[in-house]
GROMACS .gro file of C-alpha atoms in nm:
model
  284
    1MET     CA    1   0.000   0.000   0.000
    2PHE     CA    2   0.124   0.347  -0.088
    3GLY     CA    3   0.045   0.701   0.025
    4GLU     CA    4  -0.029   0.971  -0.233
    5LYS     CA    5   0.296   1.159  -0.166
    6GLU     CA    6   0.496   0.838  -0.202
    7LEU     CA    7   0.347   0.785  -0.546
    8GLN     CA    8   0.406   1.145  -0.643
    9VAL     CA    9   0.775   1.086  -0.575
   10LEU     CA   10   0.763   0.841  -0.867
   11TYR     CA   11   0.595   1.096  -1.093
   12HIS     CA   12   0.872   1.348  -1.032
   13MET     CA   13   1.136   1.077  -1.073
   14SER     CA   14   0.987   1.000  -1.414
   15ARG     CA   15   1.050   1.367  -1.499
   16GLY     CA   16   1.418   1.338  -1.413
   17ARG     CA   17   1.411   1.469  -1.054
   18ARG     CA   18   1.625   1.224  -0.863
   19THR     CA   19   1.796   1.413  -0.579
   20VAL     CA   20   1.627   1.455  -0.243
   21SER     CA   21   1.640   1.834  -0.265
   22GLU     CA   22   1.477   1.833  -0.610
   23LEU     CA   23   1.205   1.595  -0.497
   24SER     CA   24   1.144   1.796  -0.182
   25GLU     CA   25   1.093   2.113  -0.384
   26CYS     CA   26   0.862   1.946  -0.635
   27LEU     CA   27   0.653   1.778  -0.365
   28GLY     CA   28   0.629   2.092  -0.154
   29ILE     CA   29   0.738   1.913   0.163
   30SER     CA   30   1.046   1.936   0.384
   31VAL     CA   31   1.367   1.747   0.313
   32PRO     CA   32   1.324   1.527   0.627
   33GLU     CA   33   0.969   1.441   0.520
   34THR     CA   34   1.094   1.361   0.169
   35TYR     CA   35   1.353   1.127   0.320
   36ARG     CA   36   1.072   0.955   0.511
   37LYS     CA   37   0.871   0.899   0.191
   38ILE     CA   38   1.179   0.760   0.020
   39ARG     CA   39   1.249   0.524   0.312
   40LEU     CA   40   0.893   0.392   0.284
   41LEU     CA   41   0.934   0.336  -0.090
   42ARG     CA   42   1.270   0.168  -0.032
   43SER     CA   43   1.115  -0.069   0.225
   44LYS     CA   44   0.870  -0.176  -0.047
   45ASP     CA   45   1.149  -0.232  -0.302
   46VAL     CA   46   1.018   0.050  -0.521
   47VAL     CA   47   1.328   0.272  -0.507
   48GLU     CA   48   1.695   0.221  -0.422
   49GLY     CA   49   2.000   0.437  -0.373
   50LYS     CA   50   2.026   0.743  -0.152
   51ASP     CA   51   2.101   1.059  -0.348
   52PRO     CA   52   2.026   1.042  -0.635
   53ILE     CA   53   1.734   0.801  -0.600
   54ARG     CA   54   1.686   0.521  -0.854
   55ILE     CA   55   1.381   0.318  -0.938
   56GLY     CA   56   1.388  -0.033  -0.790
   57ARG     CA   57   1.461  -0.342  -0.994
   58CYS     CA   58   1.134  -0.521  -0.918
   59PRO     CA   59   0.890  -0.534  -1.213
   60HIS     CA   60   0.613  -0.378  -1.008
   61ALA     CA   61   0.834  -0.077  -0.929
   62LYS     CA   62   0.906   0.004  -1.292
   63ARG     CA   63   0.548  -0.056  -1.397
   64LEU     CA   64   0.421   0.165  -1.117
   65MET     CA   65   0.646   0.449  -1.229
   66MET     CA   66   0.517   0.406  -1.584
   67LEU     CA   67   0.163   0.454  -1.455
   68MET     CA   68   0.261   0.751  -1.239
   69SER     CA   69   0.438   0.916  -1.534
   70GLU     CA   70   0.088   0.999  -1.664
   71GLY     CA   71   0.058   1.268  -1.398
   72PRO     CA   72   0.063   1.330  -1.021
   73GLY     CA   73  -0.317   1.303  -1.010
   74MET     CA   74  -0.286   0.929  -1.074
   75ALA     CA   75  -0.180   0.891  -0.711
   76LYS     CA   76  -0.531   0.916  -0.568
   77TYR     CA   77  -0.644   0.616  -0.774
   78LEU     CA   78  -0.351   0.394  -0.672
   79SER     CA   79  -0.294   0.487  -0.307
   80GLY     CA   80  -0.428   0.340   0.016
   81ASP     CA   81  -0.721   0.101  -0.006
   82CYS     CA   82  -0.768   0.187  -0.373
   83LEU     CA   83  -0.478  -0.036  -0.469
   84ASP     CA   84  -0.617  -0.332  -0.274
   85VAL     CA   85  -0.951  -0.292  -0.452
   86LEU     CA   86  -0.783  -0.278  -0.794
   87VAL     CA   87  -0.581  -0.593  -0.721
   88SER     CA   88  -0.903  -0.773  -0.627
   89LEU     CA   89  -1.039  -0.683  -0.973
   90LEU     CA   90  -0.781  -0.882  -1.168
   91ALA     CA   91  -1.089  -1.100  -1.218
   92PRO     CA   92  -1.437  -0.938  -1.236
   93CYS     CA   93  -1.595  -0.920  -0.892
   94THR     CA   94  -1.893  -0.783  -0.699
   95PRO     CA   95  -1.856  -0.527  -0.419
   96GLU     CA   96  -1.938  -0.801  -0.170
   97GLY     CA   97  -1.664  -1.022  -0.310
   98ILE     CA   98  -1.413  -0.737  -0.300
   99SER     CA   99  -1.502  -0.666   0.063
  100GLU     CA  100  -1.455  -1.032   0.157
  101VAL     CA  101  -1.115  -1.056  -0.014
  102THR     CA  102  -0.973  -0.724   0.106
  103GLY     CA  103  -1.134  -0.689   0.449
  104ILE     CA  104  -1.249  -0.338   0.353
  105SER     CA  105  -1.603  -0.242   0.456
  106GLY     CA  106  -1.870  -0.263   0.188
  107SER     CA  107  -1.953   0.108   0.203
  108HIS     CA  108  -1.587   0.204   0.161
  109VAL     CA  109  -1.547  -0.043  -0.128
  110ARG     CA  110  -1.837   0.127  -0.308
  111ARG     CA  111  -1.686   0.472  -0.256
  112ILE     CA  112  -1.358   0.350  -0.402
  113LEU     CA  113  -1.533   0.190  -0.699
  114ARG     CA  114  -1.709   0.519  -0.777
  115LEU     CA  115  -1.372   0.696  -0.764
  116GLU     CA  116  -1.206   0.437  -0.988
  117ILE     CA  117  -1.487   0.459  -1.244
  118GLU     CA  118  -1.448   0.837  -1.243
  119GLY     CA  119  -1.075   0.795  -1.307
  120GLY     CA  120  -1.128   0.549  -1.589
  121PHE     CA  121  -0.969   0.256  -1.404
  122VAL     CA  122  -1.283   0.044  -1.357
  123ARG     CA  123  -1.606  -0.031  -1.539
  124LYS     CA  124  -1.931  -0.188  -1.421
  125THR     CA  125  -2.115  -0.456  -1.620
  126ASP     CA  126  -2.422  -0.644  -1.496
  127GLY     CA  127  -2.348  -0.583  -1.130
  128GLU     CA  128  -1.980  -0.683  -1.152
  129TYR     CA  129  -1.679  -0.455  -1.167
  130SER     CA  130  -1.368  -0.509  -1.378
  131LEU     CA  131  -1.052  -0.327  -1.482
  132GLU     CA  132  -1.074  -0.081  -1.770
  133CYS     CA  133  -0.772  -0.221  -1.953
  134ASP     CA  134  -0.852  -0.074  -2.296
  135ALA     CA  135  -0.801   0.281  -2.171
  136LEU     CA  136  -0.519   0.186  -1.933
  137PRO     CA  137  -0.325  -0.107  -2.087
  138ASP     CA  138  -0.046  -0.073  -1.826
  139ILE     CA  139  -0.273  -0.128  -1.526
  140ARG     CA  140  -0.312  -0.508  -1.545
  141PRO     CA  141   0.062  -0.586  -1.585
  142PHE     CA  142   0.136  -0.364  -1.286
  143LEU     CA  143  -0.134  -0.517  -1.067
  144MET     CA  144  -0.027  -0.871  -1.156
  145SER     CA  145   0.339  -0.803  -1.077
  146TYR     CA  146   0.243  -0.621  -0.755
  147LYS     CA  147   0.018  -0.909  -0.647
  148ASP     CA  148   0.296  -1.158  -0.719
  149TYR     CA  149   0.538  -0.949  -0.512
  150THR     CA  150   0.304  -0.915  -0.213
  151GLU     CA  151   0.239  -1.290  -0.208
  152VAL     CA  152   0.602  -1.351  -0.111
  153SER     CA  153   0.718  -1.020   0.042
  154ASP     CA  154   0.606  -0.780   0.311
  155PRO     CA  155   0.805  -0.480   0.439
  156ARG     CA  156   0.706  -0.565   0.798
  157LEU     CA  157   0.882  -0.901   0.790
  158SER     CA  158   1.239  -1.022   0.773
  159GLU     CA  159   1.366  -1.171   0.449
  160ASP     CA  160   1.372  -1.525   0.587
  161SER     CA  161   0.996  -1.518   0.659
  162GLU     CA  162   0.761  -1.730   0.450
  163ILE     CA  163   0.426  -1.565   0.384
  164LEU     CA  164   0.159  -1.836   0.390
  165PHE     CA  165  -0.150  -1.630   0.315
  166ARG     CA  166  -0.298  -1.284   0.350
  167LYS     CA  167  -0.605  -1.169   0.540
  168GLY     CA  168  -0.676  -0.827   0.396
  169ARG     CA  169  -0.375  -0.618   0.495
  170ASP     CA  170  -0.252  -0.872   0.748
  171VAL     CA  171  -0.039  -1.177   0.678
  172VAL     CA  172   0.010  -1.514   0.841
  173PHE     CA  173   0.372  -1.622   0.808
  174SER     CA  174   0.630  -1.877   0.915
  175SER     CA  175   0.959  -1.773   1.072
  176ASP     CA  176   1.222  -1.873   1.327
  177SER     CA  177   1.136  -1.560   1.530
  178ASP     CA  178   0.813  -1.380   1.609
  179GLN     CA  179   0.951  -1.038   1.499
  180GLY     CA  180   0.719  -0.875   1.750
  181PHE     CA  181   0.402  -1.047   1.625
  182ARG     CA  182   0.172  -1.290   1.802
  183PRO     CA  183   0.176  -1.668   1.738
  184THR     CA  184  -0.117  -1.841   1.573
  185GLY     CA  185  -0.216  -2.181   1.439
  186ALA     CA  186  -0.023  -2.483   1.565
  187SER     CA  187   0.223  -2.252   1.744
  188VAL     CA  188  -0.031  -2.199   2.022
  189PHE     CA  189  -0.164  -2.556   2.047
  190GLU     CA  190   0.046  -2.639   2.354
  191GLU     CA  191  -0.135  -2.363   2.546
  192TYR     CA  192  -0.455  -2.567   2.494
  193GLY     CA  193  -0.336  -2.912   2.597
  194MET     CA  194  -0.135  -3.042   2.300
  195HIS     CA  195   0.193  -3.221   2.371
  196GLY     CA  196   0.480  -3.353   2.162
  197MET     CA  197   0.490  -3.072   1.907
  198SER     CA  198   0.821  -3.082   1.720
  199ASP     CA  199   1.061  -2.793   1.700
  200GLY     CA  200   1.079  -2.583   1.385
  201PRO     CA  201   0.971  -2.246   1.247
  202GLY     CA  202   0.674  -2.093   1.422
  203PHE     CA  203   0.354  -1.950   1.275
  204PHE     CA  204   0.263  -1.587   1.340
  205THR     CA  205   0.012  -1.324   1.235
  206THR     CA  206   0.039  -0.948   1.195
  207GLU     CA  207  -0.320  -0.908   1.317
  208ALA     CA  208  -0.357  -0.676   1.615
  209GLY     CA  209  -0.556  -0.767   1.924
  210GLU     CA  210  -0.632  -1.099   2.086
  211LEU     CA  211  -0.716  -1.396   1.863
  212SER     CA  212  -1.020  -1.605   1.948
  213LEU     CA  213  -0.982  -1.983   1.959
  214ASP     CA  214  -1.180  -2.007   1.635
  215ASP     CA  215  -0.954  -1.747   1.467
  216MET     CA  216  -0.645  -1.936   1.572
  217PHE     CA  217  -0.784  -2.270   1.455
  218GLU     CA  218  -0.898  -2.126   1.121
  219ASP     CA  219  -0.541  -2.000   1.075
  220ALA     CA  220  -0.412  -2.350   1.161
  221VAL     CA  221  -0.637  -2.505   0.895
  222ARG     CA  222  -0.532  -2.252   0.631
  223ILE     CA  223  -0.163  -2.293   0.722
  224ALA     CA  224  -0.187  -2.670   0.674
  225GLU     CA  225  -0.356  -2.620   0.337
  226ALA     CA  226  -0.103  -2.358   0.226
  227LYS     CA  227   0.183  -2.596   0.305
  228ASN     CA  228  -0.009  -2.913   0.205
  229ASP     CA  229   0.145  -3.069   0.517
  230TRP     CA  230   0.027  -3.410   0.649
  231ARG     CA  231   0.188  -3.344   0.990
  232LEU     CA  232   0.007  -3.013   1.038
  233ARG     CA  233  -0.323  -3.169   0.935
  234MET     CA  234  -0.261  -3.436   1.197
  235TYR     CA  235  -0.206  -3.171   1.465
  236ASN     CA  236  -0.527  -2.999   1.356
  237GLU     CA  237  -0.725  -3.322   1.380
  238LEU     CA  238  -0.592  -3.397   1.728
  239PHE     CA  239  -0.649  -3.042   1.845
  240TYR     CA  240  -1.006  -3.046   1.716
  241ILE     CA  241  -1.079  -3.377   1.892
  242ARG     CA  242  -0.954  -3.236   2.222
  243ASN     CA  243  -1.131  -2.899   2.190
  244SER     CA  244  -1.435  -2.976   1.971
  245GLY     CA  245  -1.675  -2.842   2.230
  246MET     CA  246  -1.516  -2.497   2.206
  247LEU     CA  247  -1.460  -2.479   1.829
  248ASP     CA  248  -1.669  -2.386   1.526
  249PRO     CA  249  -1.428  -2.509   1.256
  250PRO     CA  250  -1.434  -2.423   0.883
  251SER     CA  251  -1.692  -2.635   0.702
  252ASP     CA  252  -1.439  -2.794   0.466
  253PHE     CA  253  -1.228  -2.915   0.760
  254LEU     CA  254  -1.537  -3.047   0.937
  255GLU     CA  255  -1.646  -3.240   0.627
  256LYS     CA  256  -1.305  -3.407   0.589
  257HIS     CA  257  -1.288  -3.483   0.962
  258GLY     CA  258  -1.622  -3.661   0.943
  259ARG     CA  259  -1.509  -3.868   0.646
  260ILE     CA  260  -1.183  -3.966   0.817
  261MET     CA  261  -1.361  -4.070   1.137
  262SER     CA  262  -1.592  -4.285   0.922
  263GLY     CA  263  -1.290  -4.467   0.783
  264ASP     CA  264  -1.238  -4.283   0.452
  265ARG     CA  265  -0.885  -4.227   0.331
  266ILE     CA  266  -0.801  -3.885   0.191
  267ASP     CA  267  -0.475  -3.814   0.011
  268HIS     CA  268  -0.227  -3.615   0.221
  269TRP     CA  269  -0.452  -3.642   0.530
  270PRO     CA  270  -0.406  -3.871   0.832
  271SER     CA  271  -0.626  -4.178   0.858
  272LYS     CA  272  -0.845  -4.266   1.157
  273GLU     CA  273  -0.577  -4.517   1.263
  274ASP     CA  274  -0.304  -4.251   1.237
  275ILE     CA  275  -0.503  -4.024   1.465
  276GLU     CA  276  -0.578  -4.297   1.719
  277ASP     CA  277  -0.207  -4.387   1.733
  278ARG     CA  278  -0.124  -4.030   1.835
  279MET     CA  279  -0.398  -3.962   2.087
  280TRP     CA  280  -0.130  -3.947   2.355
  281MET     CA  281  -0.052  -3.600   2.228
  282VAL     CA  282  -0.383  -3.467   2.361
  283VAL     CA  283  -0.381  -3.640   2.701
  284ASP     CA  284  -0.301  -3.412   2.997
   0.00000   0.00000   0.00000
């Protein structure tokens, strides 16, 4: 996500202004504030160097500057939540679908869509919204490269972190250290009576506030699916058996659990016998 002034830095860079003093004058902000905008862009791999500033080597950085070269007014259509909405429109979608994917309220999504239609970025057809690629052929390549980048990178996390999935602006990731974030998924199972968990990278979330048991377990299910990991699915099954009275699990997990307990075998999932052999892990 970018602020408007951050994006305007790219517009002025596209016009040949590359020193901090030049950018400060063009932006109408102080030199220290200009440095702050540049640091933010650098943390997102959009720019590099110190003085003069250079565009970053990532495809999304160069494509973003191409879009911003159209004019500083482009910033309001690509900044803040607007960018998240545009990424969600790589395939046509309804406002409700956009809200579910991005975590942005429905009313705010609709305000953004009106703005994007006004700017010529989005069109509406039969209740669905889609990108206006004919008028802006550079928008889809940028959004695709930006989406690809954000699936594996986040400026809040260390380089050795593995992003497993996103929840709006938040991410659930695997790492050897918590980096100041709270644990989730199987990393908190021992607090609820699980034993025998093996050592290894932990699972963490950037979400603020306390996680409910259901939130934590939903993360555990999604982590196991993201990694397609038999061991993690086993832990989830055992944890659910021990805490079923307190959990409202995702419907897909519940359906597979019922099949397994009836004796079905599902590829890459533990069998009923596997689970019974490891029930010691849930005994106090």
